[in-house]
Short mmCIF file of C-alpha atoms and ligand atoms in Angstrom, two decimals:
data_model
loop_
_atom_site.label_atom_id
_atom_site.label_comp_id
_atom_site.label_asym_id
_atom_site.label_seq_id
_atom_site.Cartn_x
_atom_site.Cartn_y
_atom_site.Cartn_z
CA MET A 1 0.00 0.00 0.00
CA ALA A 2 1.34 3.35 -0.98
CA ASN A 3 2.53 5.91 1.57
CA SER A 4 -0.21 8.55 1.81
CA ASN A 5 2.06 11.34 3.20
CA ALA A 6 4.49 10.93 0.32
CA HIS A 7 1.54 10.90 -2.05
CA GLN A 8 0.09 14.08 -0.59
CA ALA A 9 3.47 15.78 -0.86
CA ALA A 10 3.80 14.70 -4.49
CA ILE A 11 0.36 16.09 -5.34
CA GLU A 12 1.19 19.39 -3.63
CA ALA A 13 4.42 19.63 -5.62
CA PHE A 14 2.50 18.97 -8.86
CA ARG A 15 -0.06 21.63 -7.92
CA GLU A 16 2.68 24.18 -7.24
CA GLN A 17 4.32 23.43 -10.57
CA ILE A 18 0.98 23.77 -12.38
CA LEU A 19 0.04 27.04 -10.65
CA SER A 20 3.43 28.53 -11.31
CA ALA A 21 3.19 27.51 -15.00
CA ALA A 22 -0.30 29.01 -15.17
CA LYS A 23 1.04 32.24 -13.71
CA SER A 24 3.91 32.47 -16.16
CA LYS A 25 1.74 31.14 -19.01
CA THR A 26 4.38 28.55 -19.91
CA PRO A 27 3.24 25.03 -20.79
CA LEU A 28 4.49 21.97 -18.91
CA SER A 29 5.30 18.74 -20.70
CA ILE A 30 4.06 15.82 -18.60
CA GLU A 31 6.46 12.89 -18.50
CA GLY A 32 6.22 9.44 -16.90
CA GLY A 33 9.09 7.10 -17.75
CA GLY A 34 10.01 9.09 -20.88
CA THR A 35 9.62 5.96 -23.01
CA LYS A 36 7.25 7.54 -25.52
CA PHE A 37 8.79 11.01 -25.83
CA TRP A 38 9.31 10.40 -29.54
CA TYR A 39 5.58 9.94 -30.13
CA GLY A 40 3.54 13.01 -31.06
CA ASN A 41 4.73 16.53 -31.82
CA PRO A 42 7.98 17.41 -30.03
CA ASN A 43 8.42 20.33 -27.62
CA GLN A 44 11.12 21.72 -25.36
CA TYR A 45 8.93 22.75 -22.43
CA ALA A 46 9.87 22.09 -18.81
CA LYS A 47 8.87 18.64 -17.60
CA LEU A 48 6.44 17.66 -14.91
CA ASN A 49 7.50 14.15 -13.95
CA THR A 50 4.86 11.81 -12.51
CA ARG A 51 7.18 9.13 -11.16
CA THR A 52 7.05 10.53 -7.61
CA TYR A 53 3.39 9.54 -7.58
CA SER A 54 3.63 5.79 -7.76
CA GLY A 55 1.93 2.71 -6.34
CA ILE A 56 -1.01 0.39 -6.74
CA LEU A 57 -3.82 1.87 -4.61
CA GLU A 58 -6.37 -0.90 -4.88
CA TYR A 59 -6.55 -4.19 -6.72
CA GLN A 60 -9.68 -6.27 -6.51
CA PRO A 61 -9.18 -9.32 -8.75
CA GLU A 62 -12.71 -10.54 -8.11
CA GLU A 63 -14.08 -7.16 -9.33
CA LEU A 64 -11.69 -7.14 -12.32
CA VAL A 65 -10.43 -3.66 -11.53
CA ILE A 66 -7.10 -2.12 -10.56
CA THR A 67 -6.54 1.46 -9.35
CA ALA A 68 -3.04 2.89 -9.45
CA CYS A 69 -1.09 6.13 -9.44
CA ALA A 70 0.00 7.50 -12.81
CA GLY A 71 3.71 7.11 -12.02
CA THR A 72 3.47 3.38 -11.23
CA PRO A 73 5.72 1.32 -13.52
CA LEU A 74 3.57 -0.52 -16.05
CA LYS A 75 5.56 -3.68 -15.37
CA GLU A 76 4.56 -3.45 -11.68
CA ILE A 77 0.89 -3.36 -12.69
CA GLU A 78 1.34 -6.30 -15.06
CA ALA A 79 3.26 -8.32 -12.45
CA ALA A 80 0.46 -7.82 -9.89
CA LEU A 81 -2.11 -8.92 -12.46
CA LYS A 82 -0.03 -11.94 -13.48
CA GLU A 83 -0.09 -13.23 -9.90
CA LYS A 84 -3.88 -13.45 -10.19
CA ASN A 85 -3.77 -14.77 -13.76
CA GLN A 86 -5.21 -11.51 -15.09
CA VAL A 87 -4.08 -9.13 -17.84
CA LEU A 88 -4.50 -5.74 -19.49
CA ALA A 89 -6.24 -7.39 -22.42
CA PHE A 90 -5.47 -4.66 -24.99
CA GLU A 91 -1.72 -5.28 -24.40
CA PRO A 92 -0.34 -1.72 -24.21
CA PRO A 93 3.18 -1.37 -25.61
CA HIS A 94 5.86 -0.38 -23.08
CA PHE A 95 8.47 0.96 -25.52
CA GLY A 96 11.00 0.84 -22.68
CA ASP A 97 11.61 -0.45 -19.18
CA GLN A 98 10.48 2.70 -17.42
CA ALA A 99 6.99 2.87 -18.96
CA THR A 100 4.42 4.11 -16.47
CA PHE A 101 0.73 3.39 -16.03
CA GLY A 102 -0.19 7.06 -16.64
CA GLY A 103 2.06 7.34 -19.68
CA ALA A 104 0.46 4.27 -21.23
CA ILE A 105 -3.00 5.73 -20.65
CA ALA A 106 -2.05 9.18 -21.94
CA ALA A 107 -0.52 7.67 -25.09
CA GLY A 108 -3.62 5.50 -25.51
CA LEU A 109 -1.73 2.94 -27.57
CA ALA A 110 -2.82 -0.68 -27.70
CA GLY A 111 -1.15 -3.88 -28.83
CA PRO A 112 -2.25 -6.90 -30.88
CA GLY A 113 -5.18 -7.82 -28.58
CA ARG A 114 -6.91 -4.51 -29.29
CA ILE A 115 -8.78 -5.93 -32.27
CA SER A 116 -10.64 -8.48 -30.17
CA VAL A 117 -11.09 -6.62 -26.86
CA GLY A 118 -11.16 -2.88 -27.55
CA ASN A 119 -8.77 -0.01 -26.91
CA PHE A 120 -7.43 1.54 -23.70
CA ARG A 121 -10.32 4.02 -23.66
CA ASP A 122 -12.81 1.15 -23.37
CA PHE A 123 -11.09 -0.06 -20.20
CA VAL A 124 -10.71 3.16 -18.20
CA LEU A 125 -13.42 3.21 -15.54
CA GLY A 126 -12.41 6.27 -13.58
CA ALA A 127 -9.69 8.89 -13.23
CA ARG A 128 -8.39 11.46 -10.77
CA ILE A 129 -6.77 14.48 -12.33
CA LEU A 130 -5.26 17.87 -11.54
CA ASP A 131 -6.57 20.42 -14.02
CA GLY A 132 -4.84 23.57 -15.23
CA LYS A 133 -6.15 25.49 -12.21
CA GLY A 134 -4.62 22.93 -9.83
CA GLN A 135 -8.05 21.52 -8.96
CA ASP A 136 -8.12 17.90 -7.78
CA LEU A 137 -11.03 16.27 -9.65
CA SER A 138 -12.31 12.70 -9.79
CA PHE A 139 -14.47 11.14 -12.49
CA GLY A 140 -16.07 7.77 -13.06
CA GLY A 141 -15.81 4.85 -10.70
CA LYS A 142 -13.95 1.71 -9.86
CA VAL A 143 -16.54 -0.88 -10.74
CA MET A 144 -17.50 -2.16 -14.14
CA LYS A 145 -21.20 -1.39 -13.79
CA ASN A 146 -20.33 2.30 -13.46
CA VAL A 147 -19.41 2.73 -17.11
CA ALA A 148 -22.64 3.90 -18.72
CA GLY A 149 -22.79 7.31 -20.29
CA TYR A 150 -20.20 9.91 -21.15
CA ASP A 151 -17.32 10.09 -18.77
CA VAL A 152 -14.46 12.58 -18.56
CA SER A 153 -12.10 9.75 -17.56
CA ARG A 154 -12.56 8.43 -21.12
CA LEU A 155 -10.90 11.57 -22.47
CA MET A 156 -7.60 10.77 -20.82
CA PRO A 157 -6.53 7.85 -23.06
CA GLY A 158 -4.74 9.33 -26.05
CA SER A 159 -4.78 12.87 -24.67
CA MET A 160 -0.95 12.92 -24.54
CA GLY A 161 -0.84 15.23 -21.54
CA THR A 162 -2.70 17.99 -23.36
CA LEU A 163 -5.84 18.11 -21.20
CA SER A 164 -4.80 17.71 -17.57
CA LEU A 165 -2.41 15.87 -15.29
CA LEU A 166 -3.63 12.30 -14.74
CA LEU A 167 -3.02 11.38 -11.09
CA GLU A 168 -4.77 8.02 -10.78
CA ALA A 169 -6.87 5.73 -12.90
CA SER A 170 -9.05 2.69 -12.37
CA VAL A 171 -8.80 0.24 -15.21
CA LYS A 172 -10.81 -2.86 -15.99
CA VAL A 173 -8.72 -6.04 -16.21
CA LEU A 174 -9.59 -9.44 -17.65
CA PRO A 175 -8.69 -13.04 -16.83
CA LYS A 176 -5.90 -14.42 -18.98
CA PRO A 177 -7.51 -16.59 -21.69
CA ALA A 178 -7.62 -20.26 -20.66
CA ALA A 179 -6.06 -21.41 -23.94
CA ALA A 180 -4.15 -19.89 -26.85
CA ALA A 181 -2.66 -21.08 -30.13
CA THR A 182 -0.65 -19.27 -32.79
CA LEU A 183 -0.74 -20.28 -36.45
CA ARG A 184 1.40 -19.06 -39.35
CA CYS A 185 1.21 -19.36 -43.14
CA ARG A 186 2.52 -17.71 -46.33
CA ILE A 187 -0.15 -15.72 -48.12
CA SER A 188 -0.60 -12.52 -50.14
CA GLN A 189 -1.82 -9.33 -48.46
CA GLU A 190 -5.06 -9.46 -50.42
CA LYS A 191 -5.85 -13.05 -49.45
CA ALA A 192 -4.86 -12.41 -45.83
CA LEU A 193 -7.25 -9.45 -45.55
CA LYS A 194 -10.05 -11.43 -47.19
CA ILE A 195 -9.75 -14.45 -44.88
CA LEU A 196 -9.30 -12.28 -41.78
CA ASN A 197 -12.50 -10.44 -42.58
CA GLU A 198 -14.33 -13.72 -43.13
CA TRP A 199 -13.05 -15.10 -39.84
CA ALA A 200 -13.84 -11.88 -37.97
CA GLY A 201 -17.49 -12.30 -38.92
CA GLN A 202 -17.65 -15.83 -37.51
CA PRO A 203 -17.81 -17.08 -33.92
CA LEU A 204 -14.11 -18.01 -33.87
CA PRO A 205 -11.69 -17.24 -31.00
CA LEU A 206 -9.60 -14.96 -33.24
CA SER A 207 -7.63 -12.76 -30.83
CA ALA A 208 -4.91 -11.09 -32.95
CA SER A 209 -3.47 -11.06 -36.44
CA CYS A 210 -0.32 -9.80 -38.12
CA TRP A 211 0.68 -9.93 -41.76
CA ILE A 212 4.23 -8.91 -42.68
CA GLY A 213 5.41 -8.85 -46.26
CA ASN A 214 5.89 -7.06 -49.50
CA ALA A 215 2.72 -5.14 -50.40
CA ASP A 216 2.80 -6.55 -53.95
CA GLY A 217 3.90 -10.08 -53.07
CA ASP A 218 3.55 -12.76 -50.46
CA GLY A 219 4.06 -12.38 -46.76
CA LYS A 220 3.71 -14.21 -43.49
CA LEU A 221 0.35 -14.18 -41.76
CA THR A 222 0.44 -14.97 -38.04
CA ILE A 223 -2.82 -15.34 -36.15
CA ARG A 224 -3.55 -15.91 -32.51
CA LEU A 225 -6.55 -17.83 -31.21
CA ALA A 226 -7.39 -17.33 -27.55
CA GLY A 227 -10.28 -18.15 -25.30
CA ALA A 228 -11.95 -21.23 -23.85
CA VAL A 229 -10.01 -24.49 -24.22
CA ALA A 230 -12.74 -26.16 -26.31
CA ALA A 231 -13.07 -23.12 -28.62
CA VAL A 232 -9.34 -22.93 -29.36
CA LYS A 233 -9.08 -26.71 -29.75
CA SER A 234 -11.88 -26.95 -32.29
CA ALA A 235 -10.97 -23.79 -34.26
CA THR A 236 -7.24 -24.59 -34.62
CA PRO A 237 -7.50 -27.43 -37.20
CA LEU A 238 -10.36 -25.70 -38.98
CA MET A 239 -8.53 -22.42 -39.51
CA SER A 240 -5.15 -24.02 -40.23
CA ALA A 241 -6.69 -26.09 -43.00
CA GLN A 242 -8.15 -23.02 -44.71
CA VAL A 243 -4.79 -21.29 -45.14
CA ASN A 244 -2.42 -24.24 -44.89
CA ALA A 245 -0.94 -22.88 -41.65
CA GLN A 246 1.51 -24.41 -39.20
CA ILE A 247 1.24 -24.20 -35.42
CA VAL A 248 3.93 -21.98 -33.84
CA SER A 249 5.43 -23.26 -30.56
CA PRO A 250 4.09 -21.47 -27.45
CA ASP A 251 7.49 -19.93 -26.59
CA GLU A 252 8.08 -18.65 -30.10
CA ALA A 253 4.50 -17.37 -30.25
CA GLU A 254 4.80 -15.45 -26.99
CA ASP A 255 8.06 -13.94 -28.15
CA PHE A 256 6.55 -12.93 -31.51
CA TRP A 257 3.48 -11.18 -30.05
CA ASN A 258 5.66 -9.36 -27.49
CA GLN A 259 8.11 -8.25 -30.16
CA LEU A 260 5.26 -7.08 -32.37
CA ARG A 261 3.71 -5.11 -29.52
CA GLU A 262 7.04 -3.49 -28.65
CA GLN A 263 7.96 -2.96 -32.32
CA ASN A 264 11.17 -4.94 -31.94
CA LEU A 265 10.64 -7.03 -35.09
CA SER A 266 13.08 -6.24 -37.91
CA ALA A 267 10.19 -4.80 -39.95
CA PHE A 268 10.19 -1.95 -37.43
CA THR A 269 13.83 -1.73 -36.38
CA SER A 270 15.09 -1.40 -39.98
CA LEU A 271 13.69 2.14 -40.29
CA GLY A 272 16.10 4.21 -42.42
CA ASN A 273 17.39 7.63 -41.32
CA ASP A 274 15.41 9.40 -44.04
CA GLN A 275 12.29 7.36 -43.47
CA THR A 276 9.25 7.65 -41.30
CA LEU A 277 7.24 4.81 -39.82
CA TYR A 278 3.68 5.72 -40.74
CA ARG A 279 0.65 4.34 -38.95
CA LEU A 280 -2.56 4.06 -40.91
CA ALA A 281 -5.81 3.63 -38.97
CA LEU A 282 -8.40 2.28 -41.34
CA PRO A 283 -11.96 1.08 -41.14
CA ALA A 284 -12.64 -2.65 -41.08
CA ALA A 285 -12.69 -4.45 -44.43
CA CYS A 286 -10.34 -2.00 -46.17
CA GLY A 287 -8.56 -3.96 -48.92
CA SER A 288 -4.86 -4.02 -49.82
CA LEU A 289 -3.35 -0.61 -50.55
CA SER A 290 -0.55 0.54 -52.77
CA ILE A 291 1.41 2.98 -50.64
CA PRO A 292 3.51 5.66 -52.41
CA GLY A 293 7.24 5.20 -51.84
CA SER A 294 6.85 2.34 -49.36
CA GLU A 295 9.35 -0.49 -49.22
CA ASN A 296 9.29 -4.12 -48.13
CA ASP A 297 7.97 -5.21 -44.78
CA VAL A 298 4.56 -3.64 -44.63
CA VAL A 299 3.01 -4.70 -41.32
CA LEU A 300 -0.74 -5.17 -40.98
CA GLU A 301 -2.32 -5.64 -37.57
CA TRP A 302 -5.85 -5.66 -36.25
CA HIS A 303 -7.10 -7.54 -39.35
CA GLY A 304 -5.83 -4.66 -41.52
CA GLN A 305 -7.26 -1.81 -39.45
CA GLN A 306 -3.79 -0.78 -38.26
CA ARG A 307 -1.01 -0.72 -40.88
CA TRP A 308 2.64 0.21 -40.49
CA ILE A 309 4.67 1.32 -43.44
CA LYS A 310 8.15 2.71 -43.87
CA ALA A 311 8.35 5.43 -46.51
CA PRO A 312 10.26 8.68 -47.09
CA GLY A 313 9.74 11.17 -44.27
CA ASP A 314 9.12 14.25 -46.44
CA GLN A 315 5.92 16.26 -46.34
CA ALA A 316 4.78 15.26 -49.85
CA THR A 317 4.84 11.57 -48.89
CA PHE A 318 2.93 12.21 -45.68
CA ASP A 319 0.34 14.26 -47.59
CA ALA A 320 -0.12 11.45 -50.11
CA ILE A 321 -0.47 8.85 -47.34
CA LYS A 322 -2.97 11.01 -45.45
CA LYS A 323 -4.99 11.45 -48.64
CA LEU A 324 -4.96 7.73 -49.30
CA ALA A 325 -6.05 6.85 -45.74
CA SER A 326 -8.71 9.54 -45.84
CA SER A 327 -10.11 8.22 -49.14
CA TYR A 328 -10.92 5.00 -47.29
CA GLY A 329 -12.34 6.87 -44.28
CA GLY A 330 -9.25 6.50 -42.08
CA HIS A 331 -6.31 8.62 -40.96
CA ALA A 332 -2.51 8.49 -40.84
CA THR A 333 0.15 9.38 -38.28
CA ARG A 334 3.90 9.88 -38.50
CA PHE A 335 4.56 7.42 -35.73
CA LYS A 336 8.35 7.26 -35.61
CA GLN A 337 10.85 9.47 -37.38
CA GLY A 338 14.23 8.53 -38.84
CA SER A 339 17.09 10.65 -37.46
CA ASN A 340 17.38 12.81 -40.62
CA VAL A 341 13.68 13.64 -40.84
CA ASN A 342 12.78 17.16 -39.77
CA PRO A 343 11.51 16.71 -36.18
CA ALA A 344 9.33 19.81 -36.51
CA PHE A 345 7.01 18.11 -39.02
CA GLU A 346 3.41 17.75 -37.81
CA ARG A 347 2.86 14.11 -36.79
CA PHE A 348 -0.93 13.72 -36.99
CA THR A 349 -3.75 14.06 -39.44
CA LEU A 350 -5.38 17.30 -38.30
CA LEU A 351 -8.98 17.05 -37.24
CA SER A 352 -9.77 19.70 -39.88
CA GLU A 353 -8.36 17.34 -42.53
CA GLN A 354 -10.86 14.62 -41.62
CA THR A 355 -14.34 15.32 -42.89
CA HIS A 356 -16.05 13.34 -40.13
CA SER A 357 -13.91 14.98 -37.40
CA LYS A 358 -14.41 18.66 -38.23
CA ALA A 359 -17.14 19.11 -35.64
CA LEU A 360 -14.80 17.70 -33.00
CA GLU A 361 -12.48 20.70 -33.27
CA ALA A 362 -14.98 23.01 -31.59
CA VAL A 363 -15.71 20.45 -28.86
CA GLN A 364 -11.99 19.98 -28.31
CA GLY A 365 -11.45 23.74 -28.06
CA ARG A 366 -14.16 24.05 -25.42
CA LEU A 367 -12.81 21.09 -23.45
CA ARG A 368 -9.31 22.52 -23.44
CA SER A 369 -10.44 25.94 -22.27
CA ALA A 370 -12.52 24.37 -19.48
CA PHE A 371 -9.72 22.12 -18.24
CA ASP A 372 -6.83 24.39 -18.92
CA PRO A 373 -7.69 28.09 -19.36
CA ALA A 374 -4.08 29.29 -18.93
CA GLY A 375 -2.64 26.76 -21.39
CA VAL A 376 -0.50 24.83 -18.86
CA PHE A 377 -0.93 21.65 -20.91
CA ALA A 378 -0.91 23.34 -24.33
CA THR A 379 2.30 21.65 -25.45
CA LYS A 380 0.87 20.88 -28.91
CA ARG A 381 2.00 17.27 -28.66
CA LEU A 382 -1.39 16.67 -30.21
CA PRO A 383 -2.62 19.17 -32.79
C1 FAD B 1 -7.79 15.61 -26.69
C2 FAD B 1 -7.46 14.79 -27.92
C3 FAD B 1 -7.14 15.44 -29.11
C4 FAD B 1 -6.84 14.72 -30.27
N1 FAD B 1 -6.56 15.38 -31.42
C5 FAD B 1 -6.28 14.69 -32.54
C6 FAD B 1 -6.05 15.34 -33.80
O1 FAD B 1 -6.13 16.55 -33.91
N2 FAD B 1 -5.76 14.57 -34.86
C7 FAD B 1 -5.70 13.22 -34.78
O2 FAD B 1 -5.45 12.55 -35.80
N3 FAD B 1 -5.91 12.57 -33.65
C8 FAD B 1 -6.20 13.26 -32.52
N4 FAD B 1 -6.44 12.61 -31.36
C9 FAD B 1 -6.30 11.16 -31.33
C10 FAD B 1 -7.55 10.56 -31.91
O3 FAD B 1 -8.64 10.79 -31.08
C11 FAD B 1 -7.33 9.10 -32.02
O4 FAD B 1 -6.44 8.91 -33.06
C12 FAD B 1 -8.68 8.49 -32.31
O5 FAD B 1 -9.29 8.27 -31.04
C13 FAD B 1 -8.58 7.28 -33.07
O6 FAD B 1 -7.99 6.33 -32.28
P1 FAD B 1 -6.88 5.42 -32.92
O7 FAD B 1 -7.12 5.21 -34.37
O8 FAD B 1 -5.56 5.97 -32.56
O9 FAD B 1 -7.03 4.04 -32.15
P2 FAD B 1 -8.35 3.35 -31.70
O10 FAD B 1 -9.22 4.27 -30.95
O11 FAD B 1 -7.84 2.14 -31.05
O12 FAD B 1 -9.04 3.03 -33.05
C14 FAD B 1 -8.89 1.74 -33.56
C15 FAD B 1 -9.45 1.56 -34.87
O13 FAD B 1 -10.69 2.24 -35.02
C16 FAD B 1 -10.79 2.65 -36.34
N5 FAD B 1 -10.67 4.09 -36.50
C17 FAD B 1 -10.23 4.96 -35.58
N6 FAD B 1 -10.26 6.19 -36.06
C18 FAD B 1 -10.72 6.11 -37.29
C19 FAD B 1 -10.97 7.04 -38.29
N7 FAD B 1 -10.72 8.37 -38.12
N8 FAD B 1 -11.45 6.63 -39.45
C20 FAD B 1 -11.69 5.32 -39.65
N9 FAD B 1 -11.46 4.37 -38.76
C21 FAD B 1 -10.98 4.75 -37.59
C22 FAD B 1 -9.62 2.05 -37.02
O14 FAD B 1 -9.87 0.78 -37.38
C23 FAD B 1 -8.61 2.11 -35.94
O15 FAD B 1 -7.48 1.41 -36.22
C24 FAD B 1 -6.80 13.30 -30.22
C25 FAD B 1 -7.12 12.64 -29.02
C26 FAD B 1 -7.47 13.37 -27.89
C27 FAD B 1 -7.85 12.62 -26.63
#
């Protein structure tokens, strides 16, 4: 159990830092473990570090909910869950040893399991924050039944520190699936997307998918089945037969899904200095795409709804990729930049560039002025 005096002192220090920033009208860049500093638009503002506010506050395995301070190491959360055979089912990437609970929530990123269980936002039940006036506010609850309706805590995932300082969050957890199997086959992108969409519409325990290959040729499709023992046992031969797949050993499978989540596979690590790793978020059932300037090792996750491509980092390429994603109703992000790519380039598709998101700009403006009238969190990490 965390030390409440130390916690109170940490909150007071945060409040002082926020009030002083509000007074001087200088934004603060919130930082947890600093493992995702490269994600989003860069800035040079002074840091507010959350690691002094650390610890699991409450874990009720029988209620499937954990409440922890933002500065708690993510690995500490996952270790506590592992003891009770539970998991963060959307598999948030760590991108480094020091990843914190709050940083993972603020980044809002999810790993391979996201396609079957939902994103981080779906799992946040409640949050305690300090706003730009230093007010200590709590939203939502700690129990699953308290999730109906619109909830401010749901704004924290993906907010990248631009709305308020997240102090604590309660997150829904799930039991680890009773059984899992990983299958792999060689198949073209087009065929992989077709079969994944067919499978996704059937009552199969399809938990994750990843296709890696040359956009115009064959690649390797890896799929994970997870769920009840009987479901995985009956689906494994059925699905393998349809794509002529082999079963991957449990150790190799675990390693593969971890490496995919952490982007340690060579398809990610081979990013050239002049390249950018682009992330395309696309609606379900979007077919294979021809990406301008992209090279080998296109990575498709989430049955094609999340795609990673390496292509030149210049503005013209990003514009073309954004246009392509938008033509299918999706959006694109400059996720990681090669060392020679201008770090000042805007990393996201602007809301104004997305037809269906235009109305959100006004809502976002109002939210930001309510939470943060002095612009303490206006670091522009998000547009
Ligand atoms: C305060 C705040 C401000 C933000 N401002 C911006 C901004 O200006 N520009 C920006 O790009 N992002 C912005 N974001 C992030 C944006 O909200 C997320 O990118 C959005 O929630 C979509 O989530 P996702 O695609 O990252 O992942 P998820 O929410 O996990 O979405 C998963 C999947 O849903 C589908 N999907 C999601 N979005 C779309 C879409 N637009 N079209 C089609 N399918 C989709 C795709 O299949 C996608 O892969 C902001 C977030 C917050 C909290």
